[in-house]
Amino acid sequence: MANAPFAANLFMASGNRMGVNIIIFIVTGIFSMLSQTVLVRELMMEIGGNEIIFSVFLSLWMLLTGLGAAAGRFFSGKHGTMRTALILITVMIMLAPVQFLGIRLLAFAFSPMAGLMANIPVIFIIALIILFPGCLVSGMLFPVNCSIAGEESRTRRVYLYECLGMVFGGIIFFSLVPFAGNFQILIFSAAACFVILFIASGKRVFTAAALLFIVLSIFSEKISFAVYSTRYSPDKLVATSDSRYGRLDITEYGGQENYYWSGALIASSNNHNYAQEIAGFVTLQHSAPSNILLVGGTLSGVLEEIAKDTRVKKIDQLEIEPGIASQNPSFGREAKARFILDDPVRFMRESSEKYDVILMDMPDPSTIQLNRFYTTEFFRLAKAHLSSDKGVFAVAVSKGENFMLPELAELNKTVYSTINSVFHSAIIVPAAKNIIISNNNGYITNSAAELTKRMTEYKKEGDWFNTALILNTCNSFRIDTMMQAVSGLDAGVNRNSDPQTYLAAISLWSKKLGSNISGMTVMLKENRTIVFSTGFFMMLVIAFVAGRFRRSGFGTAYGVFSVSLASFVLQMVLLYIFQMRFGIAYFAIAAFTVSFMAGLTTGFISGPKLKLGTKTLFLAAIVIILLFGLSADIDLSAAFYFITNILIACFAGVILSRFAGNSSDDSGISFYFPDMLGAAFGGIIAGAMIPLYGTLPCIYFIAALLSVNIILRTTYR
Amino acid sequence: MFRQYLPFTLALVCFLLYLALFAGGSSDDVQLLREGMYYEKLSGKAAQCGLCPHNCKLGDGQTGLCRVRKNIGGRLFSLVYNKPVSMNVDPVEKKPFFHFLPGSQVFSIATVGCNLSCSFCQNWEISQSSPESTKAYDVTAQQVVDLALKNGAKNIAFTYTEPTVYYEYMLDIAKLAKKNGIKTMMITCGYINEKPFRELAKYLDAIDIDLKGFTGEFYSKYTTGSLEPVLKTAKLAKEEKLHAEITYLVIPGTDDKPENFKKLAKWIRENLGADTPLHFLRFFPKFKLTNRPPTPVETLETARKIAITEGLKFVYIGNAQSEGEDTYCPKCGKKIIDRSGYNINSMNIKDGKCSFCGEPVHGVWK
C-alpha cells in the first residue's frame, strides 16, 4: 500500500482498481474534448468554412466515434481488460499531435496553390482522413471502459465519468488558450494526461510518454510556428498569436504585411485605393461628420483616411480582438482615434455614445457569428446611436464588379431590405464594395454630379478618389444594375430568428465552390410544410420500425438517438439566440459547452434517484421546449439562456441515465452508438435548419421528434 | 447489430430521394439561337468547335468548355448571341488602354462564359456562369451600337469575360460599329484560333491581351489553357496592325518571379515591338483564390523596372497608386500624361508627338 499511487488512494472506497478505472474514464473524457476542440478548430482554420462545415466536422466526429464504439465490441467482454484500455488511451493521446500535423500536410497535398479555397469534397476527405483514426480509437474506448467498469450500471458509470472529463477538458482548453497555441495546448495536455495515468496506474511506460511530451512541449511553439509557416509560403510568417476568439497570423511578402484571422485573409498593409474610396463616399453623405464610429475594418486603412478629413473630430474604432487593434497604424498614435475593444452587439446595447456617421466594414455574413451584425435588431441598435436624423449609417457589402450574380444579388438584397426596414431611406454606392447608405432625412446621394460638387466643397479629392472615379462608380448603368439587383417584392429581411443574409452568403459560398445549392434552398424554403411533414412522417416510420425491433432494444436506441439529437440541436439554437442578442460569441461557446456538459452530468447522477417515469420526463421536457419556443422572440436576460441550457442538459442527462441503466449489453454499444449517431444528426440538422428556417421551426421539429418517444413508450410499454 | 440501425439509413435515403425528386432541368429552343461559326460537323451528330485551341469535340447535347457553345442535333449553336449580362460605360483607362484615346468613355459589354477557368478570375461571377443560370438582357448588335452612341461612348469594348466565346455577337457588333464610326476593342486572354481571329481583326481597332503568366507550367497548373496560342494571337494582332497593349496580372508567389518579368519584356520587345504598352496589374483576392493577399506594390515596381531595363518604352502599374501610372516620353523622359487613377490630370501629346521634344509617341490619340 505504501507504494500505491496517490490518486488511486483517493478512490479506496471503491477499491484500488475501481479508482484507476475512474481516472481512465475521466482522462478519456478530458482528452476527447481537448483533441476534438483543437482538431476541429485547426481544421476550420486550415481549410476554412462556416458553421455548416463546423457542423459537418462535428457530425463526422460523432459518427466516426460511434463507429469506433461499434468496432470496439471486439475488445469488450473478456478482451476488455485494463491493459486494453490503457493501450487504447495511449494510442488516442499519441495520435492527436500526428492528426494535428496531418491537417497541414493534407491541406498542402490537396491544394495546388497557396491561398486557394478547398472544394467541398476535398474538405470532406481531409476531415475524414484526419478524424478517422483518433475517433475510431476514442470510440473503441467506450465499450472497453464499460468492460472494466464493474458489474452494475457500467454504461451509466462510464458515460458519467467521461462527461465529467469533458467538462474538465473544456475548462482546461479555455483557460489555456489565451496563453498558448492549439499545438501547445495539445502537447501540454497529453503530457499532463500521461502523468495522471502514471500516478493512477503506476506503469512506468507512462513516465516515458510523459517525458517525451514534456520535451515536445518545450519545442511545441517552434514546431507549430514552422507548421503554420508552410501554410503561407512563399510569404514569411512573422507573428502568430492565439486568443479566445481565434488566431492572428501576420505574414510579410514584398514589403507588405498581410493579416490572417483564423486562417482567412482579412487585410493587407497597402489598402490605399480601397480606404480612400470607402472613406470618401461615406463621409460625403453628411454635411458635418464630427463624430464617427467604425465597426470592423480595423486594418483596412479607412480610419487613417477619415482622420485626414478636417471636419472629423473624433473616430471610435470598434474591434473585438486586441491583437488586431494593436496592428492598426493609428493605435496609440492618432489623436482623433479611440479604440474600443468590445463585441459590437454588446457595445451597441450598453454604450450611450452618439455618432454622426456609423460605418460597418466587416467581412460578409458568411458565418452566423458575422450575420448577427447584419440583422434588423442590430441595425436598430445602431440607429439609436445616431446623433440626429442627419446621422448616416453605412454598411459595406461585397459586390460583383461588372455583374451581380443571383446569389450575390440576394445577399445585397437582404441587407438592403433589412436596412430599409429600419431607416427611412437607403441608397447604394457601387464602390470597391457596395456601400449601402441610409439615414432619416434624405441628404444621402449617389448622384455623380452631387458627389463631385460635395467632393470639391469639402476638399475630399485624392489621387484615387476623384471625379473620374465618382463618374465611373455612380454612372447610371452601374447604379441601375445595383438597384435592379437589390429591389423586388420578395426581398427577405434578415432577423436574428430568421438569418436570410447568412443563407444568401452560404449560397454564394457554395457557388464559388462549384456546388450550386441556391435552387435547393429555395425549394426547401418554399416547401416548408412538405419538408416538415416528410420529416415527421419519417419519424413515425422510425417509431414504427423501432417497435418491431424493441425486443432487441431498438426502443431504447431510438430514445437515446432522439434525446441526443434534440439536446444537440437545442444547445445550438440556444447558443445561436444568445450570441445574436448578447454577442461575446466565443466566451458563449465555451460557457454553453461546459455548462451543458455539467448539466448533463448532474442529470445523469440524479436520474436514477428521481421517482418520475420516463414518459412523464419526456412530457415535461417537451413542455419546457415549447415554452422556450414561445419565448424565443422575447428579449430576455442572459441568465435565462444559461438556465435553459442547463435545464435541457439536466433533462437529457436524467433521461439518458434511464436508457443507460436499461442498456442490456455489457459493452454499452446499444446506448453509446445511437447517442453518437443522434449527436451527428443533430449537428447536421442544426447546421442546415437554422439558416433555412430560423430557430423556431427547429424547436418545434425537436419537440415533435421527442413526442414520438411518448407514442413509442405508450405503445410498447 | 447494425440491422437495428437500418431504419435510420432508410430514413436518410428517403430524405435524399425526396430532395432529388425536386431537381429541375432546362431545355433549349433552337429557333431562338444563333448557329455558331467555325465548327465542323462530324459523324453521328457530333461536332467540333474550331473557335479556340480547345477545339472541343461535342456529342449531341454537349456544351463546350466555355459553357456557351452547344451541339444541338449535330449543329453548333451560340447560347449567348444577343444575350449580354453586363453593360457599362467605363473610362478607357480601366480596360486598361493607356495609348488609345485617353480619357474617352467606352461602352463595355459581356456575356457569360470563358474558355479558360482561372481560379483567380477577377470576373468569375460572369465568366464561370452558364447561360441557364444567369439572367441576361436581350440586346441586338444594332442596339449595342445605338446604346454606345446614346451614351456618348467613342468605343465599344468586348470585355470582362472572354469575348472569344461570344464570337458571332462580337463580330456583328464590330461590323456595325465600324459603319457608325465607333472604334472597337477586345480585351482577351488571347486563346483563339488563327482563322477566326484574322476574320475578326478586320473590324477591330484595338486589342488588350491579358497574359495570365509567362510559363507553360503556370498555364497548365492554374488555367485550362496553354501559353503558346496566346503568344501566337499577340503576334497575329501585330500582323493585323491592331493597336495592342499587354496586361500581366501579377499574383504574389506564383507568377511574380523577376526572371519571368525579364523573359516577358524580352519577348514583347522582340515580337511586338519596344513601344508596345505593358501593364503590370495588381492582383486582388477573388473567386477561389481568396486567401492570397493583394500584390505588394514593391513587386509591381520591380517588374516595371525590369521591363524598362529590358528595353520596353511604356510600362505601367495598374490597380495601385505609383508613378507607374503616368506616361513618360521615351526620348526626353518628361511626363507626357499625368494620371490619378482614371483621371487624366494633364496630357502633353500633340498630333501623336511629345509636346516637349516632338518624339512620336506610339498610340491612337484621336
PDB file of C-alpha atoms in Angstrom, chain A residues 276 279-281 283-284 286-287 289 305-312 336 443 450-463 465-467 470:
ATOM      1  CA  GLN A 276      -9.829  56.341 -49.946  1.00  0.00           C
ATOM      2  CA  ALA A 279     -13.932  56.868 -46.652  1.00  0.00           C
ATOM      3  CA  GLY A 280     -14.680  59.327 -49.467  1.00  0.00           C
ATOM      4  CA  PHE A 281     -18.104  58.049 -50.452  1.00  0.00           C
ATOM      5  CA  THR A 283     -18.127  60.996 -45.395  1.00  0.00           C
ATOM      6  CA  LEU A 284     -19.665  62.909 -48.319  1.00  0.00           C
ATOM      7  CA  HIS A 286     -23.011  64.068 -44.087  1.00  0.00           C
ATOM      8  CA  SER A 287     -22.514  67.836 -44.091  1.00  0.00           C
ATOM      9  CA  PRO A 289     -19.377  64.415 -39.768  1.00  0.00           C
ATOM     10  CA  GLU A 305      -8.280  58.167 -44.481  1.00  0.00           C
ATOM     11  CA  ILE A 306     -11.192  59.501 -42.445  1.00  0.00           C
ATOM     12  CA  ALA A 307      -8.786  61.092 -39.961  1.00  0.00           C
ATOM     13  CA  LYS A 308      -7.460  63.282 -42.802  1.00  0.00           C
ATOM     14  CA  ASP A 309     -10.897  64.950 -43.076  1.00  0.00           C
ATOM     15  CA  THR A 310     -10.700  68.243 -41.202  1.00  0.00           C
ATOM     16  CA  ARG A 311     -14.430  68.120 -40.434  1.00  0.00           C
ATOM     17  CA  VAL A 312     -13.912  64.950 -38.388  1.00  0.00           C
ATOM     18  CA  LYS A 336      -8.620  61.635 -33.175  1.00  0.00           C
ATOM     19  CA  TYR A 443     -29.239  64.130 -47.560  1.00  0.00           C
ATOM     20  CA  GLU A 450     -23.824  65.998 -56.473  1.00  0.00           C
ATOM     21  CA  LEU A 451     -20.990  63.871 -55.105  1.00  0.00           C
ATOM     22  CA  THR A 452     -18.469  65.661 -57.322  1.00  0.00           C
ATOM     23  CA  LYS A 453     -19.812  69.003 -56.070  1.00  0.00           C
ATOM     24  CA  ARG A 454     -19.522  67.908 -52.426  1.00  0.00           C
ATOM     25  CA  MET A 455     -16.051  66.460 -53.026  1.00  0.00           C
ATOM     26  CA  THR A 456     -14.850  69.881 -54.179  1.00  0.00           C
ATOM     27  CA  GLU A 457     -16.717  71.728 -51.412  1.00  0.00           C
ATOM     28  CA  TYR A 458     -15.360  69.514 -48.631  1.00  0.00           C
ATOM     29  CA  LYS A 459     -11.884  69.233 -50.228  1.00  0.00           C
ATOM     30  CA  LYS A 460     -12.022  65.459 -50.365  1.00  0.00           C
ATOM     31  CA  GLU A 461     -10.294  64.901 -53.713  1.00  0.00           C
ATOM     32  CA  GLY A 462      -7.427  62.438 -53.592  1.00  0.00           C
ATOM     33  CA  ASP A 463      -5.158  60.649 -56.051  1.00  0.00           C
ATOM     34  CA  PHE A 465     -10.939  59.278 -55.093  1.00  0.00           C
ATOM     35  CA  ASN A 466     -11.575  61.864 -57.785  1.00  0.00           C
ATOM     36  CA  THR A 467     -14.048  62.973 -60.430  1.00  0.00           C
ATOM     37  CA  ILE A 470     -17.062  59.083 -58.987  1.00  0.00           C
TER      38      ILE A 470
END
